[in-house]
Coordinates of C-alpha atoms and ligand atoms in Angstrom, one line a residue:
Chain A
X1 CA 11.5 -24.8 -11.5
X2 CA 9.3 -26.5 -9.3
X3 CA 7.8 -25.9 -5.8
X4 CA 5.7 -28.1 -3.8
X5 CA 3.5 -26.5 -1.9
X6 CA 0.8 -27.3 0.3
X7 CA -2.4 -25.6 1.6
X8 CA -6.2 -26.0 2.4
X9 CA -8.5 -24.6 -0.3
X10 CA -12.5 -24.3 1.3
X11 CA -11.3 -26.5 4.0
X12 CA -9.7 -29.5 2.0
X13 CA -5.9 -30.3 1.6
X14 CA -3.6 -30.3 -1.7
X15 CA -0.3 -31.0 -1.9
X16 CA 0.2 -29.2 -6.1
X17 CA 3.4 -29.0 -8.0
X18 CA 4.2 -25.7 -9.2
X19 CA 6.2 -23.7 -11.8
X20 CA 7.7 -20.4 -9.8
X21 CA 6.0 -17.4 -11.7
X22 CA 3.1 -18.9 -12.2
X23 CA 0.3 -17.4 -9.5
X24 CA -2.3 -18.5 -7.5
X25 CA -4.5 -17.0 -9.7
X26 CA -3.5 -19.8 -12.5
X27 CA -3.2 -22.5 -10.1
X28 CA -7.3 -21.8 -9.0
X29 CA -7.9 -21.7 -12.0
X30 CA -5.6 -24.1 -14.0
X31 CA -4.4 -27.3 -11.3
X32 CA -7.6 -26.9 -9.2
X33 CA -10.4 -26.5 -11.3
X34 CA -12.3 -23.1 -9.3
X35 CA -12.7 -21.1 -11.9
X36 CA -15.4 -18.9 -9.6
X37 CA -12.6 -16.4 -9.3
X38 CA -12.2 -14.7 -12.3
X39 CA -8.9 -13.5 -14.6
X40 CA -10.2 -9.5 -15.6
X41 CA -6.7 -7.6 -15.7
X42 CA -4.2 -9.5 -13.7
X43 CA -2.7 -6.0 -12.5
X44 CA -4.4 -5.6 -9.2
X45 CA -6.4 -3.2 -10.4
X46 CA -10.3 -4.7 -10.8
X47 CA -10.1 -7.0 -7.5
X48 CA -11.8 -10.4 -10.3
X49 CA -9.9 -12.9 -8.6
X50 CA -10.3 -11.9 -4.6
X51 CA -9.8 -15.0 -2.4
X52 CA -9.2 -14.9 0.9
X53 CA -5.5 -16.1 2.0
X54 CA -5.8 -16.9 5.9
X55 CA -8.2 -15.2 6.1
X56 CA -7.2 -11.7 4.0
X57 CA -8.5 -11.1 0.9
X58 CA -5.8 -10.7 -1.6
X59 CA -5.1 -10.1 -5.2
X60 CA -4.7 -14.1 -6.5
X61 CA -3.5 -13.0 -9.8
X62 CA -0.8 -10.8 -7.5
X63 CA 0.3 -13.3 -5.0
X64 CA 2.7 -16.3 -6.7
X65 CA 1.3 -20.2 -5.9
X66 CA 4.1 -20.4 -4.2
X67 CA 4.2 -18.2 -1.5
X68 CA 0.6 -20.0 -0.2
X69 CA 2.4 -22.9 1.0
X70 CA 0.9 -23.4 4.4
X71 CA -1.9 -21.4 3.4
X72 CA -5.1 -21.5 3.4
X73 CA -7.4 -20.1 1.3
X74 CA -11.1 -19.2 0.5
X75 CA -12.8 -18.8 -3.2
X76 CA -16.2 -18.2 -3.8
X77 CA -17.5 -21.7 -4.4
X78 CA -16.2 -21.7 -0.6
X79 CA -18.7 -19.0 0.7
X80 CA -21.7 -21.2 0.9
X81 CA -21.9 -24.1 2.8
X82 CA -23.9 -27.0 3.4
X83 CA -26.3 -25.9 -0.3
X84 CA -26.8 -22.9 2.4
X85 CA -25.3 -19.8 0.3
X86 CA -23.9 -16.9 2.7
X87 CA -26.0 -14.1 3.3
X88 CA -24.2 -11.6 1.3
X89 CA -24.9 -14.3 -2.1
X90 CA -28.6 -14.1 -0.7
X91 CA -28.6 -10.1 -0.2
X92 CA -27.0 -10.1 -4.0
X93 CA -29.8 -12.0 -5.3
X94 CA -32.5 -10.1 -3.5
X95 CA -31.2 -6.6 -4.5
X96 CA -30.6 -8.2 -8.0
X97 CA -26.9 -6.7 -7.4
X98 CA -25.3 -9.4 -9.9
X99 CA -26.0 -8.6 -13.5
X100 CA -23.4 -10.5 -15.5
X101 CA -21.9 -11.5 -12.8
X102 CA -18.1 -11.2 -13.9
X103 CA -17.1 -9.1 -10.7
X104 CA -19.6 -10.8 -8.4
X105 CA -17.5 -13.6 -7.1
X106 CA -14.4 -10.7 -6.1
X107 CA -16.8 -8.4 -4.9
X108 CA -18.7 -11.0 -2.4
X109 CA -15.9 -12.5 -1.4
X110 CA -14.5 -8.9 -0.6
X111 CA -16.8 -8.0 1.0
X112 CA -17.2 -10.8 3.4
X113 CA -13.2 -10.2 4.0
X114 CA -14.9 -6.7 5.4
X115 CA -18.3 -8.3 7.3
X116 CA -15.7 -10.4 8.7
X117 CA -13.9 -7.3 10.0
X118 CA -16.8 -4.5 10.6
X119 CA -20.5 -6.4 11.2
X120 CA -21.8 -3.1 10.6
X121 CA -20.0 -0.9 8.1
X122 CA -21.2 2.4 7.1
X123 CA -21.8 3.5 3.4
X124 CA -18.5 5.4 3.5
X125 CA -16.5 2.0 5.0
X126 CA -18.5 -0.1 2.7
X127 CA -17.8 2.3 -1.1
X128 CA -14.1 2.3 1.0
X129 CA -13.5 -1.3 1.3
X130 CA -14.9 -2.1 -2.2
X131 CA -13.3 -0.2 -4.2
X132 CA -10.7 -2.0 -5.1
X133 CA -13.3 -4.5 -7.4
X134 CA -14.6 -2.8 -10.7
X135 CA -18.1 -3.8 -12.0
X136 CA -19.1 -2.4 -15.5
X137 CA -22.4 -3.4 -14.7
X138 CA -24.6 -2.7 -11.6
X139 CA -23.1 0.8 -11.4
X140 CA -22.8 -0.4 -7.9
X141 CA -25.8 1.3 -6.1
X142 CA -27.5 -2.3 -5.8
X143 CA -24.1 -3.6 -4.5
X144 CA -24.1 -1.8 -1.3
X145 CA -27.5 -2.0 -0.8
X146 CA -26.4 -6.0 -1.1
X147 CA -23.7 -5.0 1.5
X148 CA -25.9 -3.7 3.6
X149 CA -28.3 -5.7 3.8
X150 CA -26.3 -8.9 4.5
X151 CA -25.5 -7.1 7.3
X152 CA -28.4 -6.7 8.6
X153 CA -29.5 -9.5 7.5
X154 CA -25.8 -10.5 10.0
X155 CA -27.2 -8.4 13.0
X156 CA -30.3 -9.8 13.4
X157 CA -28.9 -13.9 14.1
X158 CA -26.4 -12.0 15.7
X159 CA -29.4 -10.3 18.2
Chain B
X1 CA 4.0 -14.3 -17.4
X2 CA 7.7 -14.8 -18.9
X3 CA 9.5 -17.9 -16.7
X4 CA 11.5 -17.0 -13.4
X5 CA 12.1 -19.1 -9.8
X6 CA 11.4 -18.2 -7.1
X7 CA 14.0 -18.5 -3.3
X8 CA 13.7 -18.1 -0.7
X9 CA 16.6 -17.2 1.2
X10 CA 17.1 -18.4 4.8
X11 CA 19.5 -15.8 5.7
X12 CA 20.3 -12.1 4.7
X13 CA 24.0 -13.4 3.4
X14 CA 22.0 -15.7 1.1
X15 CA 19.8 -13.3 0.3
X16 CA 22.0 -10.7 -0.8
X17 CA 24.3 -13.3 -2.3
X18 CA 21.3 -14.3 -4.4
X19 CA 20.5 -10.7 -5.4
X20 CA 24.6 -10.4 -6.2
X21 CA 25.0 -12.9 -8.8
X22 CA 24.4 -12.3 -12.7
X23 CA 23.2 -8.5 -13.5
X24 CA 19.3 -8.0 -13.4
X25 CA 18.9 -11.2 -13.0
X26 CA 18.0 -11.8 -9.6
X27 CA 15.3 -9.5 -8.3
X28 CA 13.5 -8.5 -4.0
X29 CA 10.6 -10.0 -4.3
X30 CA 8.3 -8.1 -1.6
X31 CA 4.6 -8.3 -2.1
X32 CA 4.6 -8.2 -6.6
X33 CA 2.9 -5.0 -6.6
X34 CA 5.0 -3.5 -8.2
X35 CA 7.2 -6.3 -9.7
X36 CA 4.8 -8.4 -11.3
X37 CA 3.2 -5.6 -13.0
X38 CA 6.5 -4.7 -14.4
X39 CA 7.5 -8.7 -15.1
X40 CA 4.4 -9.0 -17.0
X41 CA 4.9 -5.7 -19.3
X42 CA 8.0 -7.4 -19.9
X43 CA 10.4 -3.7 -17.9
X44 CA 12.3 -6.9 -16.4
X45 CA 13.4 -10.1 -16.9
X46 CA 14.7 -10.9 -14.2
X47 CA 16.1 -15.3 -13.9
X48 CA 14.2 -16.0 -10.4
X49 CA 12.7 -13.8 -7.7
X50 CA 14.5 -13.8 -4.3
X51 CA 11.6 -13.5 -1.8
X52 CA 12.6 -11.8 1.3
X53 CA 9.6 -11.4 4.0
X54 CA 10.3 -14.6 6.1
X55 CA 13.5 -12.8 7.1
X56 CA 13.8 -12.5 10.8
X57 CA 12.7 -9.1 11.0
X58 CA 10.8 -7.9 8.4
X59 CA 7.1 -8.2 8.7
X60 CA 8.3 -6.7 12.6
X61 CA 7.2 -3.6 14.0
X62 CA 8.9 -3.3 16.8
X63 CA 10.3 0.2 19.3
X64 CA 13.6 0.1 19.9
X65 CA 15.3 1.0 23.5
X66 CA 15.7 4.7 22.5
X67 CA 12.8 5.4 21.0
X68 CA 12.4 4.7 17.7
X69 CA 10.3 2.7 15.8
X70 CA 11.2 0.2 13.8
X71 CA 8.9 -1.2 10.4
X72 CA 10.1 -4.5 8.6
X73 CA 11.3 -3.7 5.2
X74 CA 8.5 -6.1 4.2
X75 CA 5.4 -5.3 6.7
X76 CA 1.7 -4.1 4.7
X77 CA -0.1 -1.6 4.1
X78 CA -2.6 -2.5 6.2
X79 CA -0.4 -3.3 8.4
X80 CA 1.6 -0.3 9.2
X81 CA -1.6 2.0 8.4
X82 CA -3.0 0.5 11.6
X83 CA -0.5 -0.5 14.0
X84 CA -1.1 1.7 17.3
X85 CA 1.9 3.0 17.9
X86 CA 1.8 3.7 14.1
X87 CA -1.6 5.7 14.4
X88 CA -0.4 7.0 18.0
X89 CA 2.7 8.3 16.5
X90 CA 3.4 8.4 13.6
X91 CA -0.3 9.2 12.3
X92 CA 1.2 10.9 9.3
X93 CA 2.6 7.8 7.6
X94 CA -0.6 5.9 8.4
X95 CA -2.4 8.6 6.1
X96 CA 0.3 7.3 3.5
X97 CA -0.3 3.7 3.8
X98 CA -3.9 3.7 4.1
X99 CA -3.9 5.9 0.7
X100 CA -2.5 3.3 -1.2
X101 CA -4.8 1.7 -3.9
X102 CA -7.5 -0.8 -2.5
X103 CA -7.7 -2.2 1.1
X104 CA -6.8 -5.8 -1.0
X105 CA -3.6 -4.4 -2.1
X106 CA -3.0 -3.2 1.0
X107 CA -2.3 -6.3 2.7
X108 CA -0.1 -7.4 -0.4
X109 CA 2.3 -4.5 -0.5
X110 CA 5.1 -3.1 1.4
X111 CA 6.4 -0.4 2.9
X112 CA 9.6 -1.8 1.2
X113 CA 9.2 -1.9 -1.4
X114 CA 7.0 1.1 -1.6
X115 CA 10.3 3.0 -1.1
X116 CA 12.6 0.3 -3.3
X117 CA 10.4 0.4 -6.2
X118 CA 11.3 4.3 -6.0
X119 CA 8.6 5.7 -7.8
X120 CA 7.8 9.7 -7.1
X121 CA 4.6 9.0 -6.3
X122 CA 5.2 6.7 -3.9
X123 CA 2.9 7.4 -0.9
X124 CA 4.5 6.0 1.8
X125 CA 7.7 8.9 0.5
X126 CA 6.5 12.7 1.4
X127 CA 5.8 11.4 5.0
X128 CA 9.0 9.8 6.2
X129 CA 10.4 12.4 4.2
X130 CA 8.9 14.8 7.2
X131 CA 9.6 12.3 9.4
X132 CA 13.3 12.7 9.4
X133 CA 13.2 8.6 8.3
X134 CA 16.9 6.8 8.4
X135 CA 16.3 3.7 6.2
X136 CA 18.9 0.5 6.8
X137 CA 20.2 -1.9 4.2
X138 CA 21.8 -4.9 4.4
X139 CA 24.9 -6.0 2.0
X140 CA 28.1 -7.3 1.3
X141 CA 29.7 -4.9 3.4
X142 CA 27.4 -5.2 6.0
X143 CA 25.1 -3.2 7.5
X144 CA 24.6 0.8 6.4
X145 CA 22.2 3.5 6.9
X146 CA 20.7 6.3 5.1
X147 CA 18.7 9.4 5.7
X148 CA 15.6 8.5 3.1
X149 CA 16.5 11.5 1.2
X150 CA 19.8 10.5 0.2
X151 CA 17.9 6.4 -0.5
X152 CA 15.5 8.3 -3.2
X153 CA 18.9 8.8 -6.3
X154 CA 15.5 9.6 -9.5
X155 CA 12.4 7.7 -10.8
X156 CA 13.1 4.4 -10.1
X157 CA 16.7 4.4 -8.9
X158 CA 17.8 4.1 -4.8
X159 CA 21.2 3.8 -3.7
X160 CA 20.4 0.3 -3.6
X161 CA 24.2 -1.7 -4.5
X162 CA 24.5 -4.8 -6.1
X163 CA 24.3 -7.5 -3.4
X164 CA 21.9 -5.0 -1.4
X165 CA 18.9 -5.0 -0.1
X166 CA 16.5 -2.6 2.8
X167 CA 15.5 -4.6 5.9
X168 CA 14.1 -1.8 7.5
X169 CA 12.4 1.8 8.4
X170 CA 14.0 3.9 11.3
X171 CA 11.2 6.6 12.7
X172 CA 12.9 8.8 14.7
X173 CA 10.8 9.6 18.2
X174 CA 7.6 12.0 17.5
X175 CA 8.6 15.1 19.4
X176 CA 6.0 15.5 22.0
X177 CA 2.5 17.4 20.1
X178 CA 3.3 17.0 16.5
X179 CA 0.3 16.7 14.4
X180 CA 0.7 15.5 10.2
X181 CA -1.6 15.7 7.4
X182 CA -0.8 13.7 3.9
X183 CA -3.4 15.5 1.6
X184 CA -3.6 13.1 -1.5
X185 CA -4.9 14.5 -5.4
X186 CA -5.6 10.7 -7.7
X187 CA -8.8 10.8 -10.3
X188 CA -10.7 9.3 -8.2
X189 CA -11.5 10.1 -4.3
X190 CA -9.7 7.2 -3.3
X191 CA -7.7 4.4 -4.1
X192 CA -6.4 6.2 -7.3
X193 CA -2.0 6.6 -7.5
X194 CA -1.5 9.8 -6.4
X195 CA -0.9 13.1 -9.5
X196 CA 0.9 14.7 -6.7
X197 CA 0.2 14.7 -3.1
X198 CA 1.8 16.5 -0.1
X199 CA 2.4 16.2 3.2
X200 CA 2.3 18.7 6.1
X201 CA 3.6 18.1 9.4
X202 CA 5.3 20.1 12.5
X203 CA 5.8 20.6 16.1
X204 CA 5.4 22.6 19.1
X205 CA 9.7 24.0 19.4
X206 CA 11.1 27.8 20.3
X207 CA 10.8 29.5 17.0
X208 CA 9.0 32.9 16.3
X209 CA 5.7 30.7 14.9
X210 CA 5.7 28.4 18.4
X211 CA 6.3 24.9 15.5
X212 CA 8.6 23.5 13.5
X213 CA 7.8 22.6 10.4
X214 CA 8.0 19.5 7.6
X215 CA 6.2 19.6 3.5
X216 CA 7.1 16.9 1.4
X217 CA 6.1 16.6 -1.8
X218 CA 4.8 14.0 -4.3
X219 CA 4.7 13.1 -8.1
X220 CA 5.9 16.0 -8.8
X221 CA 9.8 15.5 -9.2
X222 CA 11.7 13.4 -10.2
X223 CA 11.6 11.6 -6.5
X224 CA 9.7 12.4 -3.9
X225 CA 11.1 16.5 -2.6
X226 CA 11.4 18.4 0.9
X227 CA 10.6 22.2 1.0
X228 CA 12.7 23.7 2.4
X229 CA 11.7 27.5 1.7
X230 CA 8.0 27.0 3.1
X231 CA 9.1 25.6 6.2
X232 CA 10.7 28.2 7.5
X233 CA 8.6 31.2 6.6
X234 CA 6.6 28.6 8.2
X235 CA 8.7 29.4 11.4
X236 CA 8.3 32.6 11.6
X237 CA 5.1 33.7 10.2
X238 CA 1.0 31.6 11.3
X239 CA 0.1 34.3 9.9
X240 CA -2.7 34.0 7.1
X241 CA -0.8 35.7 4.4
X242 CA 2.1 33.8 6.2
X243 CA 0.2 29.8 5.4
X244 CA -0.8 31.5 1.6
X245 CA 3.3 32.9 0.9
X246 CA 4.2 29.3 2.6
X247 CA 2.1 27.6 0.2
X248 CA 3.4 29.3 -2.3
X249 CA 7.1 29.1 -1.9
X250 CA 6.2 25.5 -1.6
X251 CA 4.7 25.6 -4.7
X252 CA 7.7 27.3 -6.1
X253 CA 10.2 23.8 -4.7
X254 CA 8.4 21.1 -6.8
X255 CA 9.3 20.6 -10.3
X256 CA 6.8 18.3 -11.8
X257 CA 6.8 17.3 -15.6
X258 CA 3.8 17.0 -17.9
X259 CA 2.4 13.2 -18.2
X260 CA -0.6 11.7 -19.4
X261 CA -1.9 12.0 -15.4
X262 CA -1.6 15.8 -15.4
X263 CA 0.0 19.1 -17.0
X264 CA 3.6 20.0 -15.2
X265 CA 1.6 23.5 -14.8
X266 CA -1.1 22.5 -12.5
X267 CA 0.5 20.1 -10.9
X268 CA 2.7 22.9 -9.0
X269 CA -0.9 24.6 -8.6
X270 CA -2.3 22.5 -6.6
X271 CA 1.0 22.1 -4.9
X272 CA -0.8 25.6 -3.8
X273 CA -3.7 24.5 -2.6
X274 CA -2.6 21.0 -1.0
X275 CA -0.2 22.7 0.7
X276 CA -2.4 25.1 1.8
X277 CA -5.0 22.8 3.0
X278 CA -2.5 20.9 4.6
X279 CA -1.1 23.7 6.7
X280 CA -4.9 25.0 7.9
X281 CA -5.0 21.5 9.2
X282 CA -2.0 21.4 11.4
X283 CA -3.1 24.4 12.7
X284 CA -6.8 23.4 13.7
X285 CA -5.0 19.8 15.1
X286 CA -1.9 21.5 17.1
X287 CA -5.0 24.6 18.3
X288 CA -3.1 27.2 17.2
X289 CA -5.1 28.2 14.7
X290 CA -7.3 30.5 16.2
X291 CA -3.6 32.6 17.4
X292 CA -2.6 33.0 14.1
X293 CA -5.8 34.8 12.9
X294 CA -7.6 32.5 10.3
X295 CA -10.7 32.3 13.0
X296 CA -13.0 29.1 11.9
X297 CA -12.6 30.1 8.3
X298 CA -13.3 27.7 5.9
Ligands
LIG301 C1 -3.3 -1.1 -8.8 C2 -2.3 -0.7 -8.1 C3 -2.5 0.1 -6.8 C4 -1.7 1.2 -6.8 N1 -1.9 2.1 -6.1 C5 -0.7 3.1 -5.4 C6 -1.4 3.8 -4.7 O1 -2.3 4.1 -4.8 N2 0.7 4.4 -4.0 C7 1.5 3.5 -4.3 O2 2.6 5.0 -3.5 N3 1.3 2.8 -4.6 C8 0.4 2.3 -5.2 N4 0.7 1.0 -6.2 C9 2.0 0.6 -6.0 C10 2.5 -0.3 -5.4 O3 1.9 -1.1 -5.1 C11 3.5 0.1 -4.2 O4 4.5 1.1 -4.8 C12 3.8 -1.0 -3.5 O5 4.2 -0.6 -2.1 C13 4.6 -1.8 -3.7 O6 5.5 -2.6 -2.3 P1 5.6 -4.4 -2.9 O7 5.7 -5.4 -1.9 O8 4.2 -5.4 -3.6 O9 7.2 -4.2 -4.0 P2 7.1 -5.5 -5.0 O10 7.1 -5.8 -6.2 O11 8.1 -6.8 -4.0 O12 8.7 -5.3 -4.9 C14 9.0 -2.9 -5.7 C15 10.4 -3.1 -6.1 O13 11.2 -3.0 -4.8 C16 12.0 -4.1 -5.3 N5 12.5 -4.7 -3.6 C17 11.3 -5.0 -2.8 N6 11.6 -5.6 -1.1 C18 12.8 -4.4 -1.6 C19 14.0 -4.6 -0.7 N7 13.5 -5.0 0.6 N8 15.3 -4.4 -1.0 C20 16.0 -3.9 -2.4 N9 14.6 -4.1 -3.4 C21 13.5 -4.1 -2.4 C22 11.7 -5.3 -5.9 O14 12.6 -5.6 -6.2 C23 11.6 -4.4 -7.0 O15 11.7 -3.6 -7.6 C24 0.0 0.3 -6.8 C25 -0.4 -0.9 -7.8 C26 -0.9 -1.4 -8.3 C27 -0.2 -2.8 -9.6
LIG302 S1 -7.4 -10.0 -11.8 FE1 -6.5 -9.5 -10.4 S2 -7.2 -7.5 -9.7 FE2 -7.5 -7.8 -11.7
LIG303 S1 -22.3 -7.5 -12.7 FE1 -20.7 -7.2 -15.2 S2 -19.2 -6.4 -14.3 FE2 -20.5 -6.4 -12.2

């Protein structure tokens, strides 16, 4: 049985017909061809599929698309605005926090959510917030550095 | 994933009727963090999932007139962990919910799903056992209430009957001066499922030691377990020797198994260690540690 859902993705409205058992991840990637969001494990473990749902990060592999009816979704494609990168994206490039890049969309989305709720996180707070994002390349140190850099940059803009 | 229908029932009666239809054909669904994994793994094959989240009260936390705190079954772990009343009066439960998986998973995983999944390792269970929690169920026969210990029946098994579902979790008023500590052992410092866990809770009372105790153990039995002998021993004696003896009694109450995450012997010994740490921390928090003669020793 299909469901009609109305939702916003990166500010744009969509009306879609989705099967009950399809996940938000599947619909984003396969129906909307927003392939920035990655499918790593489909088990809630790796965080590569993280998106913002009504402002909060969720693993889109663990959300049914039908549940997103009425929701506002932000994917990695929605972080940059008018070809202006999110300060986190600049910091990731600057710090060399990306290697193969597979984990990066999920890490960025989740780190954006962290900075939205806590503009000046401590290192333990950054580590705690990113515990559900697995990266097999970087060893995490540069990712943590990049989040700190972005928080500092945010403070300079704000202050 | 094997196809299923997704249904949002309009009220409790419809939800119950949908769940009662067919044997195992319909499954209650909240955060889906256990359910979807089991469907993907082919362990269950529901024809429909019934999303209970938007039924009235399911996502609400409210203080009842009688002073009980009522938590809707579909409240997420994050919602419970940051709620001011939970933090102020039931910090032990805030610790348990905050220890689940990762921040983004805690935005989906619900407290009710954690109970209904009935894993002996469920992180909300040891806190809920210590807090003398009552759960409320809705079903074809109406509403009934059960102590949490009677709700957990076995690994993955609850007291839920056909067509019944969990609506809310009721916490009695917290005694003045109550303190609790949840200690969880995982393979990593944060974010991992419990190898085993211990919740310790105490409040000032007219006992020999000045405190009444609750100790509950996770992942060392077919269900979460209380450790009544340890609780009784601590009501009588909180001297350093009394604490060591009580921690040993807690280990004795455990009934662990060997599995991929740890051996039974290791789990039992870790109950002793985490129980001792938890008891000492609770004595610190209640300000009774110095009186107990433990002094400032780490
Ligand atoms: C990566 C990962 C890490 C995890 N880490 C932890 C951890 O550290 N600690 C921990 O305790 N758990 C952990 N879990 C397990 C899971 O997240 C929790 O048990 C969670 O609380 C389940 O809630 P849910 O709302 O997602 O349940 P769902 O998956 O929606 O439901 C779980 C079960 O309960 C039934 N059910 C749900 N709601 C009701 C209801 N109201 N009435 C009757 N039956 C109902 C469902 O039919 C299903 O059988 C983890 C899971 C994943 C995927
Ligand atoms: S793909 Fe969703 S958490 Fe790994
Ligand atoms: S950069 Fe390769 S997995 Fe993180």
